[in-house]
PDB file of C-alpha atoms in Angstrom:
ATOM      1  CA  UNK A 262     -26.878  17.149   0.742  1.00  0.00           C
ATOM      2  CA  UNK A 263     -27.032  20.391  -1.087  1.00  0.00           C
ATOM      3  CA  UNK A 264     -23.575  20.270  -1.860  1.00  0.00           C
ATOM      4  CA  UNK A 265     -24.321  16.546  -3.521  1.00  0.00           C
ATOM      5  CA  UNK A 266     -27.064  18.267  -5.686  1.00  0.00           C
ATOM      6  CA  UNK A 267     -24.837  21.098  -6.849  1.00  0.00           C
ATOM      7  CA  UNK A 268     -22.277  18.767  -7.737  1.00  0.00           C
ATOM      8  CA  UNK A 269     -24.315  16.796 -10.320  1.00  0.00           C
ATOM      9  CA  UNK A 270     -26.197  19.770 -10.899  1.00  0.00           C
ATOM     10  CA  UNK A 271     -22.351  21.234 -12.569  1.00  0.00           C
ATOM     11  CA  UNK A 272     -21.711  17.518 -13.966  1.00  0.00           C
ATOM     12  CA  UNK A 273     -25.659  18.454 -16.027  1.00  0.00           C
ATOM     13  CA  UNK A 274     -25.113  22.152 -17.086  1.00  0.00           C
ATOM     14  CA  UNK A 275     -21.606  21.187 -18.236  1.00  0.00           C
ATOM     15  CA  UNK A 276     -23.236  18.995 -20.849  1.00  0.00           C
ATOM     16  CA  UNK A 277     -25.981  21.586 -21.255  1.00  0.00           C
ATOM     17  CA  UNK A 278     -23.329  23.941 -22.134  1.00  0.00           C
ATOM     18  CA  UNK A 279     -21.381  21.608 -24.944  1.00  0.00           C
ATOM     19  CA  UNK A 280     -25.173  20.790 -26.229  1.00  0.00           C
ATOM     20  CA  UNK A 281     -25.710  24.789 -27.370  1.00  0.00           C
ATOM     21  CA  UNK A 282     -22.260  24.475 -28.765  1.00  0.00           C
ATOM     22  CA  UNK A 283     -22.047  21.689 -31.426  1.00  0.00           C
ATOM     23  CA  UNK A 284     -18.204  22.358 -32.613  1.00  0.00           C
ATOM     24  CA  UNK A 285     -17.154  22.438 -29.434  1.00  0.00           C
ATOM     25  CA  UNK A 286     -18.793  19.210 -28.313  1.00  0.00           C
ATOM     26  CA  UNK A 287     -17.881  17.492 -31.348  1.00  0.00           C
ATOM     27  CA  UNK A 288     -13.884  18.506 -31.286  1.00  0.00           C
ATOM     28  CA  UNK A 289     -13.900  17.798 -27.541  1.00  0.00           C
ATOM     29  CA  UNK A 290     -14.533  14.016 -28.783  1.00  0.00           C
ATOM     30  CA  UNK A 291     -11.762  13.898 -30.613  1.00  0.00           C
ATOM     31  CA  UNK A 292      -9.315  13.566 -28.228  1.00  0.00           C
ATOM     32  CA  UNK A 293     -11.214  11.199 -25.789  1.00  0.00           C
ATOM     33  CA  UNK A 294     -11.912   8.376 -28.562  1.00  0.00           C
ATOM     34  CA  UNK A 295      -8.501   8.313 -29.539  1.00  0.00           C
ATOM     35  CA  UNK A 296      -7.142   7.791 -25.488  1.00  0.00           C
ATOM     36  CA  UNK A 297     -10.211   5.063 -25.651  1.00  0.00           C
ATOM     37  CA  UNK A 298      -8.982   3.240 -28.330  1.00  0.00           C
ATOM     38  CA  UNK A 299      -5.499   2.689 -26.877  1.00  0.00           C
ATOM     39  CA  UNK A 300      -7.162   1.933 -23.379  1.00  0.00           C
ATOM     40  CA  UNK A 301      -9.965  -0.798 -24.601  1.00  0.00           C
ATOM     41  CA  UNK A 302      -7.111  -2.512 -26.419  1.00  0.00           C
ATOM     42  CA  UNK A 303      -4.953  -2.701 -23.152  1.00  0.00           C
ATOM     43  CA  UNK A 304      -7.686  -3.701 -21.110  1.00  0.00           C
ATOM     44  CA  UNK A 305      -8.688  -6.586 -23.516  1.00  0.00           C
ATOM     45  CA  UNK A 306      -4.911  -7.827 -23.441  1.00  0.00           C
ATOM     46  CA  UNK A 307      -5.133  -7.215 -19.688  1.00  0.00           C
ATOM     47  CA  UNK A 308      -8.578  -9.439 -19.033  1.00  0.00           C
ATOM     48  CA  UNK A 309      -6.690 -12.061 -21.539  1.00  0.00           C
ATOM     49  CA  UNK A 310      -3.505 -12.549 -19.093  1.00  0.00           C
ATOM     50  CA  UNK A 311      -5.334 -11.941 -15.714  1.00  0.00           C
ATOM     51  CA  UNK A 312      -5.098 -15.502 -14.988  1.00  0.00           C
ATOM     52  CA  UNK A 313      -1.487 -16.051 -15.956  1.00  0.00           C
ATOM     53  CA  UNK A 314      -0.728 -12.760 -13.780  1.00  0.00           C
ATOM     54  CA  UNK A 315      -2.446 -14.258 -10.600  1.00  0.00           C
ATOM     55  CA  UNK A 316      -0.826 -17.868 -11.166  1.00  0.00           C
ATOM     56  CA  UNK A 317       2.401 -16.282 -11.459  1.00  0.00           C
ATOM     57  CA  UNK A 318       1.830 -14.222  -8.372  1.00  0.00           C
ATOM     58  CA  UNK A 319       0.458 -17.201  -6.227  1.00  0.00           C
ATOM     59  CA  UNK A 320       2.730 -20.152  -6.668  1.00  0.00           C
ATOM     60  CA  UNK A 321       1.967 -20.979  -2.901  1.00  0.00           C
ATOM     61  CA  UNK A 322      -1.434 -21.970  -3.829  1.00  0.00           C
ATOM     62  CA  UNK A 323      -0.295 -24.739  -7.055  1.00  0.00           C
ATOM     63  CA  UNK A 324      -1.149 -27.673  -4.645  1.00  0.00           C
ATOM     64  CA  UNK A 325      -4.741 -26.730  -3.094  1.00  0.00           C
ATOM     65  CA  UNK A 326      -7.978 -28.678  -4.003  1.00  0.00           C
ATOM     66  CA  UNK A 327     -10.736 -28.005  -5.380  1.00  0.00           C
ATOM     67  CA  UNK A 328     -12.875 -25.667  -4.806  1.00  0.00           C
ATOM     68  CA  UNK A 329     -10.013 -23.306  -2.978  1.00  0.00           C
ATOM     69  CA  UNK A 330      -7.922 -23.069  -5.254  1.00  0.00           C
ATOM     70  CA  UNK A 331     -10.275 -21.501  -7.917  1.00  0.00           C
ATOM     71  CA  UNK A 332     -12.035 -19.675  -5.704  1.00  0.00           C
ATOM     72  CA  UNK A 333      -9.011 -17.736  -4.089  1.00  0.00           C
ATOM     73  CA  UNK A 334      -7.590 -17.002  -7.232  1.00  0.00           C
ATOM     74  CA  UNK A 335     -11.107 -16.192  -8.927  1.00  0.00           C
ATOM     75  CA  UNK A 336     -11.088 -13.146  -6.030  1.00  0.00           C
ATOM     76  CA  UNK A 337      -7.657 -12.526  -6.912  1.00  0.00           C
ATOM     77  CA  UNK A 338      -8.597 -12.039 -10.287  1.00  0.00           C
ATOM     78  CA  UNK A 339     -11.561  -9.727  -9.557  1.00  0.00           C
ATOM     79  CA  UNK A 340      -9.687  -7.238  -6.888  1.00  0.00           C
ATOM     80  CA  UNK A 341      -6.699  -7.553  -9.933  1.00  0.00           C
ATOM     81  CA  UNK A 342      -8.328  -6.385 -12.566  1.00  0.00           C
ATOM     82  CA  UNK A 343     -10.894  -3.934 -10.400  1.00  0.00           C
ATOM     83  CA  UNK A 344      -7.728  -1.925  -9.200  1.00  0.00           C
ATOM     84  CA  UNK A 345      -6.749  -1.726 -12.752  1.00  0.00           C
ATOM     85  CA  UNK A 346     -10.037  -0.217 -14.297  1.00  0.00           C
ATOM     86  CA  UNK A 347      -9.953   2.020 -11.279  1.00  0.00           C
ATOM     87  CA  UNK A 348      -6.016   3.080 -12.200  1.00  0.00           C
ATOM     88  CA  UNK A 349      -7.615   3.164 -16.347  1.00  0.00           C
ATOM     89  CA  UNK A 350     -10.794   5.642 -15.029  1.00  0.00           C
ATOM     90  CA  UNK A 351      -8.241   7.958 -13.298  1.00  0.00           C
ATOM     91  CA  UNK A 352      -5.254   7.705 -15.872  1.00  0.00           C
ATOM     92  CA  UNK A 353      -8.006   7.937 -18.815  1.00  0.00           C
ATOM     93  CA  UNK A 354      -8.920  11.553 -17.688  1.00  0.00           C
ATOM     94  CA  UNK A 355      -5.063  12.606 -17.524  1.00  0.00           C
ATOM     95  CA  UNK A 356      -3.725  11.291 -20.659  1.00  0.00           C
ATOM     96  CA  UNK A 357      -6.936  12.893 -22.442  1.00  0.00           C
ATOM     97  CA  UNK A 358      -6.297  16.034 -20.900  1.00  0.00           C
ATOM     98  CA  UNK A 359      -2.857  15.993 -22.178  1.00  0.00           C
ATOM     99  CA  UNK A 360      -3.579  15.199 -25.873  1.00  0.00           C
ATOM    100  CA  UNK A 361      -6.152  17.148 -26.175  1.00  0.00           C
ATOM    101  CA  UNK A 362      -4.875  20.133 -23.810  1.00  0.00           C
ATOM    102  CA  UNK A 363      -4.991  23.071 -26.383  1.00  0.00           C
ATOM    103  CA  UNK A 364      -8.484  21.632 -26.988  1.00  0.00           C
ATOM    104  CA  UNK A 365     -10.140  21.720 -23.224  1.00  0.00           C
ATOM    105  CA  UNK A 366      -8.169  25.111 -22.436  1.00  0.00           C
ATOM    106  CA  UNK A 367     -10.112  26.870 -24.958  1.00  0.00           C
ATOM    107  CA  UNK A 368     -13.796  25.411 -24.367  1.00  0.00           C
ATOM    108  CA  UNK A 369     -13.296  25.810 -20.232  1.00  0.00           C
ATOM    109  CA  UNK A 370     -11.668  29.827 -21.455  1.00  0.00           C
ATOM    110  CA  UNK A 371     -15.295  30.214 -23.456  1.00  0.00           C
ATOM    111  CA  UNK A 372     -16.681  28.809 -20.056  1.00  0.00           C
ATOM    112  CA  UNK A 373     -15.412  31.448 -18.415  1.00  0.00           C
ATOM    113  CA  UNK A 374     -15.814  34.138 -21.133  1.00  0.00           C
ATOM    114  CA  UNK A 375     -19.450  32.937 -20.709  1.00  0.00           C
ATOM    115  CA  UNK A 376     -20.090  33.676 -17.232  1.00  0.00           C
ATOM    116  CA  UNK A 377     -18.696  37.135 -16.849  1.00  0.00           C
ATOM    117  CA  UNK A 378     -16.990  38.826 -19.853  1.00  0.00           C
ATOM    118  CA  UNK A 379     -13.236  38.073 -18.546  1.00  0.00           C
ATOM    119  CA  UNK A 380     -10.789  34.519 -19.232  1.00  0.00           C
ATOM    120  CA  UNK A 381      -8.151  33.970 -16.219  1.00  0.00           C
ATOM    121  CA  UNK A 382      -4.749  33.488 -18.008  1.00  0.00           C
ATOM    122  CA  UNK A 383      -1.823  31.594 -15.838  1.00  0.00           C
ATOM    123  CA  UNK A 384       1.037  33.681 -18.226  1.00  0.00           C
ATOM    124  CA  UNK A 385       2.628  30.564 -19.223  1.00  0.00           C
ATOM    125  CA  UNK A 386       3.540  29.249 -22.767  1.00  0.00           C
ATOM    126  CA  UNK A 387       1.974  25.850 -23.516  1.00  0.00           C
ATOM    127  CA  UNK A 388       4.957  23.815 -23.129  1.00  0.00           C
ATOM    128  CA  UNK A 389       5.535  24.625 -19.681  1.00  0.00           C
ATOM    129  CA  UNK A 390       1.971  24.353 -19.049  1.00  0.00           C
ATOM    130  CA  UNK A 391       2.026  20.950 -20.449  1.00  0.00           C
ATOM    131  CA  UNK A 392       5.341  19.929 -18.443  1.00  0.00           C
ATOM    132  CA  UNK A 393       3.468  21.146 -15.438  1.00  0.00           C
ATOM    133  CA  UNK A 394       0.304  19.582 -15.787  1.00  0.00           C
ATOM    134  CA  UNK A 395       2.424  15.913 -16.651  1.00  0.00           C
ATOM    135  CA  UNK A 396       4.181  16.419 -13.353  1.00  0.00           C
ATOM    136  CA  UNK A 397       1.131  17.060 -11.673  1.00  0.00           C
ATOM    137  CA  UNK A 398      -0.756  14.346 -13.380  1.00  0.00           C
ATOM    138  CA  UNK A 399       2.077  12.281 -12.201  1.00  0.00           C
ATOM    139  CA  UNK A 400       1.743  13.010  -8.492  1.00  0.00           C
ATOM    140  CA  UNK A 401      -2.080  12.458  -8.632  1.00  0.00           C
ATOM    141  CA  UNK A 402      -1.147   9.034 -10.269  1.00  0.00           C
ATOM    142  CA  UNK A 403       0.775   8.215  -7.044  1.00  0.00           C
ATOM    143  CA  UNK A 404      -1.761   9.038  -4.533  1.00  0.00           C
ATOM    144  CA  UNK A 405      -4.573   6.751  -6.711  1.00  0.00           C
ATOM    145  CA  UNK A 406      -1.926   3.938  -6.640  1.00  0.00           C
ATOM    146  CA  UNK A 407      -1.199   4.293  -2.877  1.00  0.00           C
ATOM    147  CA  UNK A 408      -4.937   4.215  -2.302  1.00  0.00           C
ATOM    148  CA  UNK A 409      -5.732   1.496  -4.844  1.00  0.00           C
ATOM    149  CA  UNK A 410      -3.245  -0.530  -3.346  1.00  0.00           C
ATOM    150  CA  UNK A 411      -5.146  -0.087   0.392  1.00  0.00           C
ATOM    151  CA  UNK A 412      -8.265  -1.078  -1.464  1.00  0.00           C
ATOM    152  CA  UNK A 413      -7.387  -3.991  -2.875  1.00  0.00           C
ATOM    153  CA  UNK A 414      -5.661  -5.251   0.321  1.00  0.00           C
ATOM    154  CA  UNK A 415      -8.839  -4.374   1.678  1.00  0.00           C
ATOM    155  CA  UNK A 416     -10.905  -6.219  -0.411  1.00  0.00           C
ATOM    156  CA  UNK A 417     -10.062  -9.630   1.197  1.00  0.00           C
ATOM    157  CA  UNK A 418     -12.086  -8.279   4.694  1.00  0.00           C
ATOM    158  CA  UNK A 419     -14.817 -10.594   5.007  1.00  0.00           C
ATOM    159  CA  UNK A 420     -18.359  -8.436   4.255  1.00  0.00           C
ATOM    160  CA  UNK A 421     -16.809  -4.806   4.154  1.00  0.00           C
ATOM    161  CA  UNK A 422     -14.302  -5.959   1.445  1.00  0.00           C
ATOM    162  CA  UNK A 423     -16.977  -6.998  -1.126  1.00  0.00           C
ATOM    163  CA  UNK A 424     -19.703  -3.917   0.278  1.00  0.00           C
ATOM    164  CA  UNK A 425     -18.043  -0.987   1.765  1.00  0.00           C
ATOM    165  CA  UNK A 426     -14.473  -1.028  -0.194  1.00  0.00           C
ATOM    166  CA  UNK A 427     -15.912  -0.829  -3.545  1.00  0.00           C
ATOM    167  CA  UNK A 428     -18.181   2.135  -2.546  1.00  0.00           C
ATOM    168  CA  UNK A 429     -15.339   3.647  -1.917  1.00  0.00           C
ATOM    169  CA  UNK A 430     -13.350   3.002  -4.490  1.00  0.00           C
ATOM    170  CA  UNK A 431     -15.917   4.728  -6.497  1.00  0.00           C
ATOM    171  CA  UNK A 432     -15.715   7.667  -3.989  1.00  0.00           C
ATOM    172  CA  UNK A 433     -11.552   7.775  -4.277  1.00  0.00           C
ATOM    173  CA  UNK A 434     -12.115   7.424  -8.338  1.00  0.00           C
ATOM    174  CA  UNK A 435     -14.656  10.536  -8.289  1.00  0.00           C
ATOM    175  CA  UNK A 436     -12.310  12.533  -6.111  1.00  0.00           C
ATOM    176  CA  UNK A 437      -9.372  12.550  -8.327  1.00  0.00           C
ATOM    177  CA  UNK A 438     -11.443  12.324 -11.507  1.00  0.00           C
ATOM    178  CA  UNK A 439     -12.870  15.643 -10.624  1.00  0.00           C
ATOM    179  CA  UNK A 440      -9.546  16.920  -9.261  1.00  0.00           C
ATOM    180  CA  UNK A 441      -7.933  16.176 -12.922  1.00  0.00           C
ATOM    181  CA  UNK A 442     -10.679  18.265 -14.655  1.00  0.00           C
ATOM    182  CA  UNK A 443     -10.947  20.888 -12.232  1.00  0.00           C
ATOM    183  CA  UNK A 444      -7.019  21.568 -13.101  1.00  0.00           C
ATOM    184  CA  UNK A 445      -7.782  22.586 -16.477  1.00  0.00           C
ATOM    185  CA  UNK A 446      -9.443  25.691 -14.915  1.00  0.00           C
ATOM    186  CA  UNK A 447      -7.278  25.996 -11.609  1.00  0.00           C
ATOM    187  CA  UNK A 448      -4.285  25.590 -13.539  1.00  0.00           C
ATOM    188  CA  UNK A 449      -4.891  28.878 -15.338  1.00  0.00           C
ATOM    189  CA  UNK A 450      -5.494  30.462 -12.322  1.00  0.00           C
ATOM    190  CA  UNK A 451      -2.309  29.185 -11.063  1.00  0.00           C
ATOM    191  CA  UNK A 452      -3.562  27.156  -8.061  1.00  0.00           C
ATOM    192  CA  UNK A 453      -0.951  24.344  -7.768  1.00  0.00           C
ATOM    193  CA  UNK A 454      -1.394  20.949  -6.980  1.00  0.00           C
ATOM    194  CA  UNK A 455      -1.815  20.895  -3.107  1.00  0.00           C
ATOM    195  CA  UNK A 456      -4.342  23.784  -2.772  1.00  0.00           C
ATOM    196  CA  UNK A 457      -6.473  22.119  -5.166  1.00  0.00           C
ATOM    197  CA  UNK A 458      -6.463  19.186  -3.158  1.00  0.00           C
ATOM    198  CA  UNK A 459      -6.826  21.435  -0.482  1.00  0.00           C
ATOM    199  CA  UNK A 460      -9.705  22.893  -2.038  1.00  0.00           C
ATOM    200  CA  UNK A 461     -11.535  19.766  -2.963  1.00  0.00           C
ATOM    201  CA  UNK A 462     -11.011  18.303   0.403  1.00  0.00           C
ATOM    202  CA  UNK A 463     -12.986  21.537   1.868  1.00  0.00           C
ATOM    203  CA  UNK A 464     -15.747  20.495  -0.202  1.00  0.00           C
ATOM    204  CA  UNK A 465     -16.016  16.787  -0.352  1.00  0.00           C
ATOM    205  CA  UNK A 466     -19.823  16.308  -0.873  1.00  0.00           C
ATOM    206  CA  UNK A 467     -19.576  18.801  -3.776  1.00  0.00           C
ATOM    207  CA  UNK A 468     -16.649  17.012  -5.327  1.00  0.00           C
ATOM    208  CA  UNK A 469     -18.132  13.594  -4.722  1.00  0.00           C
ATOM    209  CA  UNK A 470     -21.283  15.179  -6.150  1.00  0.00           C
ATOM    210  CA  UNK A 471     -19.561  15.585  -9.356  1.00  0.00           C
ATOM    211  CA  UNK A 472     -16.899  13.024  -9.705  1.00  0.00           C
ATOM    212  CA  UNK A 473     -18.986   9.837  -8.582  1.00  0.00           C
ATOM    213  CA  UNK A 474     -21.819   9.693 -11.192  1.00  0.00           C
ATOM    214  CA  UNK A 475     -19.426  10.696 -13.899  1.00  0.00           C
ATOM    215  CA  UNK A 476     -17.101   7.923 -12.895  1.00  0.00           C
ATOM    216  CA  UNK A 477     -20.237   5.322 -13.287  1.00  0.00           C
ATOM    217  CA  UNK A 478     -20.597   7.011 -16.724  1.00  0.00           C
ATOM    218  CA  UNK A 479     -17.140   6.484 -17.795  1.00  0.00           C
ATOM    219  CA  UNK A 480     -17.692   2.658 -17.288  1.00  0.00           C
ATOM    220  CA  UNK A 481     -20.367   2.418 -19.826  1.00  0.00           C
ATOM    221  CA  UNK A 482     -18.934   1.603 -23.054  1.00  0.00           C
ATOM    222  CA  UNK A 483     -18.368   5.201 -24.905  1.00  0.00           C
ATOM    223  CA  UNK A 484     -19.606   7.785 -22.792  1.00  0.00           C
ATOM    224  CA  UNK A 485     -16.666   8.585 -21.628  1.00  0.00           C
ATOM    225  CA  UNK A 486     -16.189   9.495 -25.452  1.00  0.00           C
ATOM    226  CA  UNK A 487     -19.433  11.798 -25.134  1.00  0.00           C
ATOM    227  CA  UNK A 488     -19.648  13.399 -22.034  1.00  0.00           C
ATOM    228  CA  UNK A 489     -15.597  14.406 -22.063  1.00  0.00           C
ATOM    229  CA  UNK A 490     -16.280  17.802 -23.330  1.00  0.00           C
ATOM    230  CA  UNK A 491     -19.152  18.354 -20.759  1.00  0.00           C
ATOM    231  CA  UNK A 492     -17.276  17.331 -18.027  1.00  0.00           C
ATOM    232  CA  UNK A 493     -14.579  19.739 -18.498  1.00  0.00           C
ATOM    233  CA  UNK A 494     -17.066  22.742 -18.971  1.00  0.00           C
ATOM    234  CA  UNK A 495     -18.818  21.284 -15.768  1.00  0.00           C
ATOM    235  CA  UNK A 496     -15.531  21.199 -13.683  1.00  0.00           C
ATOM    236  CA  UNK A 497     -14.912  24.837 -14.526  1.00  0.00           C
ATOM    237  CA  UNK A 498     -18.022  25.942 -13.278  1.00  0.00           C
ATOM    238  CA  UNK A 499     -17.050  23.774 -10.291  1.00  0.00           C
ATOM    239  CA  UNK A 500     -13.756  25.385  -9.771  1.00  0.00           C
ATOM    240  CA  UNK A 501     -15.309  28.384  -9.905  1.00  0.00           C
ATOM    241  CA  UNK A 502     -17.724  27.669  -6.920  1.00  0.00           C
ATOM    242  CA  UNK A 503     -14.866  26.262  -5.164  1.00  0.00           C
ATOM    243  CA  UNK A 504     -12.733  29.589  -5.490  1.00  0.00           C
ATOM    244  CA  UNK A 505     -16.139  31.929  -4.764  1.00  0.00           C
ATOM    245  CA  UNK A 506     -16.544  32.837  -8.140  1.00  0.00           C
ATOM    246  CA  UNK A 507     -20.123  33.505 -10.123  1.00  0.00           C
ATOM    247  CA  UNK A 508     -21.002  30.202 -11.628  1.00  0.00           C
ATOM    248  CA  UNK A 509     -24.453  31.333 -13.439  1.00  0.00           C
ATOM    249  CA  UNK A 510     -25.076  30.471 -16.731  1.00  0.00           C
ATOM    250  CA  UNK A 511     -26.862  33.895 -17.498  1.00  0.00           C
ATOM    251  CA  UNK A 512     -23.644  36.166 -17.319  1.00  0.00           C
ATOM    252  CA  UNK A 513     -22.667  38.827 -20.245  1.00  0.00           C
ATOM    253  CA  UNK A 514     -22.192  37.768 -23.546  1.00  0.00           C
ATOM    254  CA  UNK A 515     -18.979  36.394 -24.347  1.00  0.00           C
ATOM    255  CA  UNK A 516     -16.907  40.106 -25.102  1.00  0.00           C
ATOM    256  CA  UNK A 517     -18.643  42.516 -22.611  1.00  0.00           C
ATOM    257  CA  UNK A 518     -17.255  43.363 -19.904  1.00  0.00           C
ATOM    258  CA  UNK A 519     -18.769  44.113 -17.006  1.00  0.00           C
ATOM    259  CA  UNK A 520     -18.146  45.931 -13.643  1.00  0.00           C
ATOM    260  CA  UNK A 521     -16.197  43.691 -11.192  1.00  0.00           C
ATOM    261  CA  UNK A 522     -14.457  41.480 -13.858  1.00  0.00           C
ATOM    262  CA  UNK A 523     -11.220  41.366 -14.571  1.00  0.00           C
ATOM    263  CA  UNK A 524      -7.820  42.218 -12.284  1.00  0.00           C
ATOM    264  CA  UNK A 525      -8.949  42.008  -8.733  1.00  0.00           C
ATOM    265  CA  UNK A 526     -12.580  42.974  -9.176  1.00  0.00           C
ATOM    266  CA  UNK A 527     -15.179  40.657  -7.578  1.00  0.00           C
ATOM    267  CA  UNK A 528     -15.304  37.507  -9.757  1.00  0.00           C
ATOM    268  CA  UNK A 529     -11.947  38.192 -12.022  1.00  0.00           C
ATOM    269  CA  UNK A 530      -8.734  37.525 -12.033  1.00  0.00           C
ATOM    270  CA  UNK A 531      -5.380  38.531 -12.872  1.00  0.00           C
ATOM    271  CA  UNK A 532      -3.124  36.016 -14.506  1.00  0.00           C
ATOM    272  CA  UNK A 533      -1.140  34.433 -11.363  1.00  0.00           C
ATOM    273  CA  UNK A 534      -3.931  36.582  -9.013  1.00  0.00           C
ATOM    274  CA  UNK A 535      -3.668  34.328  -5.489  1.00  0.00           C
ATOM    275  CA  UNK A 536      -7.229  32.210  -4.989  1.00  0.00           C
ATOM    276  CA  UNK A 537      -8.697  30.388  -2.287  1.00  0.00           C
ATOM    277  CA  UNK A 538      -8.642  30.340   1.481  1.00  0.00           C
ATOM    278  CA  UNK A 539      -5.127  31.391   2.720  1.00  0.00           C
ATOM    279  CA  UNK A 540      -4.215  32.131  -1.157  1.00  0.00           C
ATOM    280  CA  UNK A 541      -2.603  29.676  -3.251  1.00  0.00           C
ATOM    281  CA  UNK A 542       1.134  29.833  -4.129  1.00  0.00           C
ATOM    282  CA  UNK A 543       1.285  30.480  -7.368  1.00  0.00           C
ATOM    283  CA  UNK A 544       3.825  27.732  -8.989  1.00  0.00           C
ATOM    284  CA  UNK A 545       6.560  29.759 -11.341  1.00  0.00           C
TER     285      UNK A 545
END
């Protein structure tokens, strides 16, 4: 349970953080409100041709009476367009990363700077860190489609399938919410793909922690506009917990440096420095 605590506690001084830092909050929206824009408008044209989708995909059913009939599909409908918010919540987070990448680099860098006087740098020039983090982005895309497509098969269980499955849905749409903003500070550090996963898996309640309440936020209408900028300062402190790194708020100012920062003192790191339990591979 303490691991659940300092989850949420990260998800709350991440917006604390973006609160004492107006321009940074207010920039951080940018990016956010215009991926929201594009993804309300498919999601309206979605919920418009949900019904034609099912039809199409159910001929079988054409013939069956009333009440069947609109009751199967009706459930169709519902698992349908369930699996596709929980696809939007995941693929939301990516694409926003990637527009506004130069963006969320620099506010989880001043994160860092924050805590103790020293920024992790993964060497790369920003188009290969972009290619990289689209690839990666990709192969998280994969794994939420594998699982969404379990969960929706799951949903026709009788009890568990309208109780149990969408609990965890919500618990698979935190877990790779908070993997996709953890990257922006793991990526610098060069931690690739599968030791993150790696990492997060070591430390579910802390992920779930995170990721869970801030995918309920993202369904309200907007705050996923508001608390974007948060989230991404509260992932680095996350990732930094996750890697055994100081994660207090009361570090040196941002420019002093201090003993044990920097290279392969305790809490730095060099750019490409190895992280983790059994040290990352760094990706080249």
């Amino acid at each position: 349970m303490r691991d659940l605590a300092a989850g949420l506690g990260y998800l709350m001084k991440g917006q604390r953080w973006v609160a004492r830092h107006p321009r940074s909050w207010g920039l951080g929206m940018v990016p956010a409100l215009i991926t929201l824009v594009g993804y309300v408008a498919a999601l309206i044209a979605l919920g418009w041709w949900t019904d034609d989708v099912i039809a199409w995909l159910t001929p079988f059913a054409d013939d069956w009476g009333t009440p069947w009939l609109g009751l199967f599909r009706g459930a169709l409908a519902v698992l349908f367009f369930g699996g596709c918010l929980l696809l939007a919540l995941i693929t939301f987070t990516a694409v926003t990363l990637l527009v506004g990448q130069p963006f969320y680099e620099s506010l989880s860098e001043r994160v860092d700077l924050a805590i103790d006087g020293h920024v992790p740098s993964s060497g790369l020039p920003l188009w290969r860190e972009l290619l990289i983090s689209a690839r990666e982005s990709t192969a998280v895309l994969v794994r939420v489609a594998l699982w969404g497509t379990v969960l929706f098969a799951s949903g026709f269980l009788p009890v568990i399938g309208q109780t149990a499955i969408p609990a965890i849905g919500f618990c698979v749409s935190g877990f790779f919410l908070t993997e996709e903003l953890a990257a922006v500070a793991l990526a610098r550090r060069r931690v690739p793909l599968a030791e993150r996963l790696r990492l997060l898996r070591s430390r579910k309640l802390l992920v779930l922690g995170f990721g869970v309440p801030l995918t309920l936020l993202f369904l309200v209408p907007l705050a996923a506009v508001i608390v974007m900028p948060g989230a991404v300062a509260g992932a680095t402190l996350l990732a930094r917990d996750l890697l055994g790194e100081p994660t207090s708020e009361d570090g040196p100012a941002p420019g002093e440096a201090t003993a044990g920062t920097g290279g392969a003192g305790t809490g730095g790191t060099g750019a490409g420095a190895p992280h983790g339990p059994g040290g990352p591979t760094p990706y080249g």
